Coordinates of C-alpha atoms and ligand atoms in Angstrom, one line a residue:
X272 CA 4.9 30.1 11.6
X273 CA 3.2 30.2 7.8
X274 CA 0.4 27.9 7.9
X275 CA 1.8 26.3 4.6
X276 CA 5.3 25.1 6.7
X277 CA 5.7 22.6 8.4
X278 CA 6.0 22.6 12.4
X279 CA 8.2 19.6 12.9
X280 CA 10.6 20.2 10.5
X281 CA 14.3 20.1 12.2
X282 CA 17.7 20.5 11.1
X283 CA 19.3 17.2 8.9
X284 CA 23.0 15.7 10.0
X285 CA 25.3 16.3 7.0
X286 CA 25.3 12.3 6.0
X287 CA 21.6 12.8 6.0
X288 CA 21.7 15.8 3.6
X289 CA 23.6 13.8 1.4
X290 CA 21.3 11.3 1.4
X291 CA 18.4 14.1 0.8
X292 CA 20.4 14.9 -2.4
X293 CA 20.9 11.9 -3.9
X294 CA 16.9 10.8 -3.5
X295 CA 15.9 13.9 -5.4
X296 CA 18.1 13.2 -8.1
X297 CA 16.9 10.3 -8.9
X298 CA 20.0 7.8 -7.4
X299 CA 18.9 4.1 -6.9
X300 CA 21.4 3.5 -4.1
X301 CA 20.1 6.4 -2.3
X302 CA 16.7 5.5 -2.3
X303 CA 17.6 2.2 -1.3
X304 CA 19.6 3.4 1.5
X305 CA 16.6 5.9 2.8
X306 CA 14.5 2.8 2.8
X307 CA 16.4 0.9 5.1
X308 CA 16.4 3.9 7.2
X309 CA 12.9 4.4 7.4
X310 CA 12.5 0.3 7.3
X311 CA 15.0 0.6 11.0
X312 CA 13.6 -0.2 14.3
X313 CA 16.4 2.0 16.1
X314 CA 15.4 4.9 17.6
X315 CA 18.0 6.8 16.6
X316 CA 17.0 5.9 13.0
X317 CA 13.5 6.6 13.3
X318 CA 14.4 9.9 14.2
X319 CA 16.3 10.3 11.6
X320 CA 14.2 8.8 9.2
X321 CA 11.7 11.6 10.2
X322 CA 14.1 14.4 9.5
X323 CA 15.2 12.7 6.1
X324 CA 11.2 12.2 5.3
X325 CA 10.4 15.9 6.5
X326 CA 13.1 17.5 4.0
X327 CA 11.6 15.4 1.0
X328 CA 8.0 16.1 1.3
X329 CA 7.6 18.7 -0.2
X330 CA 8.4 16.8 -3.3
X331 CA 6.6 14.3 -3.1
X332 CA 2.3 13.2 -3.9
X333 CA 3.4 13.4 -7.8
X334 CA 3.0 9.7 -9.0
X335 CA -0.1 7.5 -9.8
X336 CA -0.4 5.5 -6.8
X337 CA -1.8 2.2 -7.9
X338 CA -2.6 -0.9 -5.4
X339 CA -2.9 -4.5 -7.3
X340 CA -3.4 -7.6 -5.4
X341 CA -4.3 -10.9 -5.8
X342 CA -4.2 -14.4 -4.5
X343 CA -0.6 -16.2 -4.9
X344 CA -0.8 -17.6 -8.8
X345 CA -2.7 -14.8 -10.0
X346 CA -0.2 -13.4 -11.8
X347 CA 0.6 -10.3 -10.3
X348 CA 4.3 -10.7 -11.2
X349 CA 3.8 -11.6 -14.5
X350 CA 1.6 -8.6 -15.2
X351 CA 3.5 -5.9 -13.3
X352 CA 6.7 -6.8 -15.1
X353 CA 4.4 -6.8 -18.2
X354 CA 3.3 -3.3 -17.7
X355 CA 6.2 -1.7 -16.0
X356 CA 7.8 -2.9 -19.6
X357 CA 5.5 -0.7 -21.1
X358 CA 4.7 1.8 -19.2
X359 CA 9.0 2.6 -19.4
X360 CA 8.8 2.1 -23.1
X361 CA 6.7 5.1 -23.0
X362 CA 9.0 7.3 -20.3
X363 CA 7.2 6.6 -17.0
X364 CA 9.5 5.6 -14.1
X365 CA 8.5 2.8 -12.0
X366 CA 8.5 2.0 -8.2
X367 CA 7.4 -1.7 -7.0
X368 CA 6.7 -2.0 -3.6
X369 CA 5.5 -4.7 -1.6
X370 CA 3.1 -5.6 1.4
X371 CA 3.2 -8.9 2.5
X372 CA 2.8 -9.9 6.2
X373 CA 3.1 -13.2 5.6
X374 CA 6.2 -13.0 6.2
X375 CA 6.1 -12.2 10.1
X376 CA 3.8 -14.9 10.5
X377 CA 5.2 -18.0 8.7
X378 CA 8.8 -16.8 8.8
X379 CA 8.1 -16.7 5.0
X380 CA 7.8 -14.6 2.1
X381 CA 5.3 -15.2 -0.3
X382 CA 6.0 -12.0 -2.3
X383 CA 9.7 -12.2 -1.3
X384 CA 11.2 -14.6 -4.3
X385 CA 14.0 -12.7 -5.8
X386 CA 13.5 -14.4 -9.3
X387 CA 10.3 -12.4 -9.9
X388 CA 10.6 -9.7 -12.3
X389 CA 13.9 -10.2 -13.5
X390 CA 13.3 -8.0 -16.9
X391 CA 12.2 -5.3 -14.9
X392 CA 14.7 -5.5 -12.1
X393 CA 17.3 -4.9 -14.8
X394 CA 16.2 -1.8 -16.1
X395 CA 17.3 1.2 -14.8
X396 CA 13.8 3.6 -14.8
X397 CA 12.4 0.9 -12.7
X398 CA 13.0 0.3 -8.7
X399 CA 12.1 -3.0 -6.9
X400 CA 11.5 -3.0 -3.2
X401 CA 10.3 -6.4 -1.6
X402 CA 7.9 -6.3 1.7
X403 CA 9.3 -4.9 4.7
X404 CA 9.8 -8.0 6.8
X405 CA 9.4 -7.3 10.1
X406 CA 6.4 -6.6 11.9
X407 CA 3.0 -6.7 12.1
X408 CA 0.5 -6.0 8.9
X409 CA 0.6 -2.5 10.5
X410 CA 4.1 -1.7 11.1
X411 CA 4.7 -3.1 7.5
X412 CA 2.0 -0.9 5.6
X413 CA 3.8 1.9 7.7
X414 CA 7.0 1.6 6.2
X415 CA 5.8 1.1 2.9
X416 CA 3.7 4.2 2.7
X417 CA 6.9 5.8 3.9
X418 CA 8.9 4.2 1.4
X419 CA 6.3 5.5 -1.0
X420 CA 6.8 9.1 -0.2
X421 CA 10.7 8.0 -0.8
X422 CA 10.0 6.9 -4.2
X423 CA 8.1 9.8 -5.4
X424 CA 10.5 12.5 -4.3
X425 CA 13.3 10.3 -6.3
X426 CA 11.1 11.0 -9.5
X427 CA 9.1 7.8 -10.2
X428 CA 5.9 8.7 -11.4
X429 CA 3.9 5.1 -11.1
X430 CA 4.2 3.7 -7.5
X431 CA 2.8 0.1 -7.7
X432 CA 1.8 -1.3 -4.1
X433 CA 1.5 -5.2 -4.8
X434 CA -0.4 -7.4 -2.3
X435 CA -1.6 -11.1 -1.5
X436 CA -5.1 -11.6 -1.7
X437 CA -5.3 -13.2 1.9
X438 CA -6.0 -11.7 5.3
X439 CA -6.3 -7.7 6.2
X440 CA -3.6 -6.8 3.6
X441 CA -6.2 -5.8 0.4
X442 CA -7.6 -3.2 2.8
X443 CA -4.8 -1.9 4.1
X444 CA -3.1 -1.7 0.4
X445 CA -6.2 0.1 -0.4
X446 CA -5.9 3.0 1.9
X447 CA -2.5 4.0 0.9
X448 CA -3.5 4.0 -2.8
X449 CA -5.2 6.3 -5.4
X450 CA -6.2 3.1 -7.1
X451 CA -6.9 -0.1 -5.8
X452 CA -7.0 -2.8 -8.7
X453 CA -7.8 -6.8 -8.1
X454 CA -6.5 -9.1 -10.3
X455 CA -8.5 -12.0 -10.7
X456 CA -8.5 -15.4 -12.4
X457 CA -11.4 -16.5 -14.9
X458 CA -12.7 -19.4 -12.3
X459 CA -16.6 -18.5 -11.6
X460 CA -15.1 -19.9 -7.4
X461 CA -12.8 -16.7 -6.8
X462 CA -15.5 -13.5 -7.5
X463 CA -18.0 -15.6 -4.8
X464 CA -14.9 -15.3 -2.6
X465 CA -14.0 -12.0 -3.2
X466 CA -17.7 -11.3 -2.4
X467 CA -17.7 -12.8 0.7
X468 CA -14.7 -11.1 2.0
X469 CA -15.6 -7.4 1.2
X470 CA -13.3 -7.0 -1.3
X471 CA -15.4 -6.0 -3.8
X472 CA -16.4 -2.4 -2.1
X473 CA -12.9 -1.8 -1.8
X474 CA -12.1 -2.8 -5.9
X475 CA -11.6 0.5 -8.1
X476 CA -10.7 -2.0 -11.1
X477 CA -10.8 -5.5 -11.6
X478 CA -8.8 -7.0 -14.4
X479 CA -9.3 -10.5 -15.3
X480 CA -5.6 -12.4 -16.0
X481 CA -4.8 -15.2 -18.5
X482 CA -7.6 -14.3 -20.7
X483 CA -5.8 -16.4 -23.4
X484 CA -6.4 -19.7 -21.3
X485 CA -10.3 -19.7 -22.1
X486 CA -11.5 -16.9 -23.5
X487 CA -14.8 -18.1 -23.3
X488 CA -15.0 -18.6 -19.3
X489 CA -12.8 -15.2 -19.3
X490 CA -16.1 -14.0 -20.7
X491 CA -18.2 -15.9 -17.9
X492 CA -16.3 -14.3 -15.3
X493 CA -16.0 -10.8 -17.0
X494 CA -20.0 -10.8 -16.8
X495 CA -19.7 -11.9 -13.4
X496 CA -17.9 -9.4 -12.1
X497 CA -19.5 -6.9 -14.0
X498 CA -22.9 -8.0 -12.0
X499 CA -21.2 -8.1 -8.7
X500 CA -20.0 -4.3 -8.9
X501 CA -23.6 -3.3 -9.8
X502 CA -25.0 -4.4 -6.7
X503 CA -22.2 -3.1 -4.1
X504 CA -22.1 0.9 -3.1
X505 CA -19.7 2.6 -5.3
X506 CA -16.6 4.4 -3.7
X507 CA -17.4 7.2 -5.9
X508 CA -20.4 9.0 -7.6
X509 CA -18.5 9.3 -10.7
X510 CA -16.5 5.9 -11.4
X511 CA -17.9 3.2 -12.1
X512 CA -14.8 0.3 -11.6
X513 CA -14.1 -1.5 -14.9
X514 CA -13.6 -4.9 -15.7
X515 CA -10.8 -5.4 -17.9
X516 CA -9.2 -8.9 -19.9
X517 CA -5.4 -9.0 -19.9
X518 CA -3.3 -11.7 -20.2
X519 CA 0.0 -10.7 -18.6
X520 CA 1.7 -13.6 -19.9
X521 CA 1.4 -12.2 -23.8
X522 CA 1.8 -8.8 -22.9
X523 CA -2.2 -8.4 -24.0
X524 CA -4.4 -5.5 -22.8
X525 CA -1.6 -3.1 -21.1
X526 CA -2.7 -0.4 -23.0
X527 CA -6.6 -0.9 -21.8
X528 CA -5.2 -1.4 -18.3
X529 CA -2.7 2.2 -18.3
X530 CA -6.0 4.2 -20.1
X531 CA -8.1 3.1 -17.0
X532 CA -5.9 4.6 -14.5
X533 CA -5.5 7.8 -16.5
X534 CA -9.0 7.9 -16.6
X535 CA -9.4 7.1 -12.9
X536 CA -7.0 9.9 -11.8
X537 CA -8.7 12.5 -14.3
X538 CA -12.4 12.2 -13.5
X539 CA -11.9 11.8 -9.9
X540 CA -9.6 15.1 -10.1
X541 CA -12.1 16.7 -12.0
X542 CA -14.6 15.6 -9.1
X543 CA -12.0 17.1 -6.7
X544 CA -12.4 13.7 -4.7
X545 CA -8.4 12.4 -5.8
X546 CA -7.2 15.0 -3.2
X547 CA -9.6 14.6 -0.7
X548 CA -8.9 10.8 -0.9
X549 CA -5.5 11.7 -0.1
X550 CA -6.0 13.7 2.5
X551 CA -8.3 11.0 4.2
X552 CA -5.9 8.5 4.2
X553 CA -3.3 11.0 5.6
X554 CA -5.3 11.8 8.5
X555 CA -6.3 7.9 8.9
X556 CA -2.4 7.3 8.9
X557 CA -1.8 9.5 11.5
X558 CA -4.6 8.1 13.9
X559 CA -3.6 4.7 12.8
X560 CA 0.0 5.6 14.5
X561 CA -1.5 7.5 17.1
X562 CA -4.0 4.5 18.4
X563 CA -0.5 2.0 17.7
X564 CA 1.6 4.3 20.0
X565 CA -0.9 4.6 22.7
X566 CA -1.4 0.8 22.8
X567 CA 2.5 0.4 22.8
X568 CA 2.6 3.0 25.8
X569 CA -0.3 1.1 27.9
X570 CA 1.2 -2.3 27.1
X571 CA 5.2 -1.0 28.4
X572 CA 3.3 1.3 31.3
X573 CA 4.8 0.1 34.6
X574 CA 2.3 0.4 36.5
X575 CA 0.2 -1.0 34.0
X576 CA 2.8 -4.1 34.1
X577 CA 2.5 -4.8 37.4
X578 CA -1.6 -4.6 37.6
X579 CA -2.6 -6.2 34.4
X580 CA -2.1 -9.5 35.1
X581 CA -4.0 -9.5 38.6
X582 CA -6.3 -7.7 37.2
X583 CA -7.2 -9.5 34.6
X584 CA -7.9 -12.4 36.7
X585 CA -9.9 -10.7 38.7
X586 CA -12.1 -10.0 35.4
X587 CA -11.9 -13.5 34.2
X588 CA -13.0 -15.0 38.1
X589 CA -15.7 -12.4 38.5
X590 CA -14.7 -10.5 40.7
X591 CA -14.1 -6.8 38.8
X592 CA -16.3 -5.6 36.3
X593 CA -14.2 -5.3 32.5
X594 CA -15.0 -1.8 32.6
X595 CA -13.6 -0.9 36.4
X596 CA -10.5 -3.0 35.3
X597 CA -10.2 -0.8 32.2
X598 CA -10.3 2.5 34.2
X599 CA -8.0 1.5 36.5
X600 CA -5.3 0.3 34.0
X601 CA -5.7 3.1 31.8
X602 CA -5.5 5.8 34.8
X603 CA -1.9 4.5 35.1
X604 CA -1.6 6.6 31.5
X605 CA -1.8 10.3 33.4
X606 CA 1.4 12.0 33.8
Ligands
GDP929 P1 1.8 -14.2 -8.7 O1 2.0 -15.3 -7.6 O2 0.5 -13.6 -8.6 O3 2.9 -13.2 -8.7 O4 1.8 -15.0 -10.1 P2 2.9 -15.1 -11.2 O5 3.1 -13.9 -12.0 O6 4.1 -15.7 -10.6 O7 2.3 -16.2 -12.2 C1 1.9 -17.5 -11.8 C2 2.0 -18.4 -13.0 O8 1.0 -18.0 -14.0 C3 3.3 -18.3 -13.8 O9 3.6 -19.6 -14.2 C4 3.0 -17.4 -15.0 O10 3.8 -17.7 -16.1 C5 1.5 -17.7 -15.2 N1 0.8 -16.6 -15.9 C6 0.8 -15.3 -15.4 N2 0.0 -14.6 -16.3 C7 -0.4 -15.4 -17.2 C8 -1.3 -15.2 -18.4 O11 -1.7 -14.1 -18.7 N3 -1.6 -16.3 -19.1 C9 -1.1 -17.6 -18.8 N4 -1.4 -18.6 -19.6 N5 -0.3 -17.8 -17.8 C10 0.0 -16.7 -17.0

């Protein structure tokens, strides 16, 4: 075996091949279709799913991968559909994908309204996925990193991953992506925020929206921001994140925003740190899935099953020390 092949790969059923085909040429209702593979909770499918993501990798890492989140009224909408209008005007292919656990814990979607983006949804160099909806934050990043892969072997070359700015998502978005862009409202309130929650190490770009409302506090919160990324720990040596003025709504500062990201991707190429990003958040996938696997395991473990919950009491009464409990639940794990 060539150390450049890869080990897993297996043989595809004929409806899969198929499929294979119609991804790399670009089809919509191919890709679509893959995604709901991938997106499947059979087992059958997942395996599957493997074999269908296996044959296209090879073809995929081409496209700018580019995370933008922010909270619900930020405008993220607005300014996607802005800039996927131009970035097709000017023959890039665009993939919008979604990660929204909201939806698994209020039964709602935030990001899930099928009126957003309805210029964009029409237009036929442009591909619209909404948030997986089942799952945890975890299992739904998982599918929508797979469903990335998908998207880049069908030929889009700007993947946009669009978040909520609430909970665990803004990091998670930001492991999966080359860039990781906050877009923020001119209120001096949201950058404290933002501050307080870590987001700010995390920030490659921050681009302030509906800069036509006030330019003046646009300003305000343009210096703000600008002060608050000089006192974190940059991500890298050689980028100093940006603070850019849009407002999505007039269709103002798109060019700024695209120049930023080519920049992005050149310097840290030339700094040979966009591959090794990459490859760091591959590996961190995999042990992601790895430590999500072996929790599963433990939790559907007979013999764990029938211990836990005496054990566990005998923790909470005293009786067993949390670290004897945890050996003897975990030894049920050897085969
Ligand atoms: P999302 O929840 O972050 O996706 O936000 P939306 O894109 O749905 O925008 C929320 C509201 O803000 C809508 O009414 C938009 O029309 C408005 N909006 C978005 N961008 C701008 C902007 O640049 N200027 C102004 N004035 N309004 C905007």
């Amino acid at each position: 075996m060539n150390a450049r092949e890869n080990p897993l790969s297996g043989t595809l059923l004929p409806d899969d091949q198929t499929l294979v085909a119609g991804v790399l040429a670009g089809q919509r209702r191919a890709l679509a279709k893959a995604i709901t593979l991938i997106e499947s909770t059979r087992g059958d499918h997942r395996a599957r799913a493997q074999q269908v993501l296996n044959a296209l990798l090879p073809k995929t890492g081409n496209a700018i991968r580019v995370g933008i989140s922010g909270v619900p009224g930020a405008g993220k909408s607005t300014f996607i559909e802005a800039l996927g209008v131009w970035l097709i005007e000017r023959g890039h292919r665009l993939a919008v994908l979604a990660v929204d656990p909201s939806s698994s814990i209020s039964g709602g979607s935030i990001l899930g309204d099928k009126t957003r983006m309805e210029t964009l949804c029409q237009k036929e160099e442009a591909f619209i996925r909404p948030s997986p909806s089942a799952g945890s934050l975890g299992g739904v990043a998982e599918k929508t990193r797979e469903a990335m892969l998908l998207c880049e072997a069908a030929g889009y070359d700007v993947i946009i991953v669009e978040t909520v700015g609430v909970g665990q998502s803004e990091t998670t978005v930001a492991g999966m992506v080359d860039l990781f862009c906050l877009l923020q409202l001119p209120n001096a309130g949201d950058d404290l925020q933002a501050i307080k929650k870590g987001i700010v190490e995390i920030a490659d770009m921050v681009v302030i929206n509906k800069a036509d409302i006030d330019p003046q506090a646009t300003a305000v919160a343009r210096a703000q921001w600008r002060n608050a990324l000089h006192l974190v720990r940059r991500a890298s040596p050689h980028w100093e994140p940006p603070v850019l003025t849009v407002s999505a709504l007039q269709k103002e500062g798109m060019a700024d925003f695209w120049e930023n990201v080519v920049k992005y991707r050149d310097t840290l190429t030339g700094s040979g740190e966009f591959e090794q990003k990459r490859r760091h958040q591959s590996l961190a996938w995999m042990w992601q899935l790895i430590e999500a696997g072996l929790h599963e395991r433990f939790r559907e473990n007979p013999g764990v099953q029938e211990s836990l919950s005496r054990l566990s009491q005998s923790v909470e009464a005293g009786l067993t020390t949390p670290a004897a409990a945890a050996h003897a639940l975990l030894a049920h794990l050897k085969y």
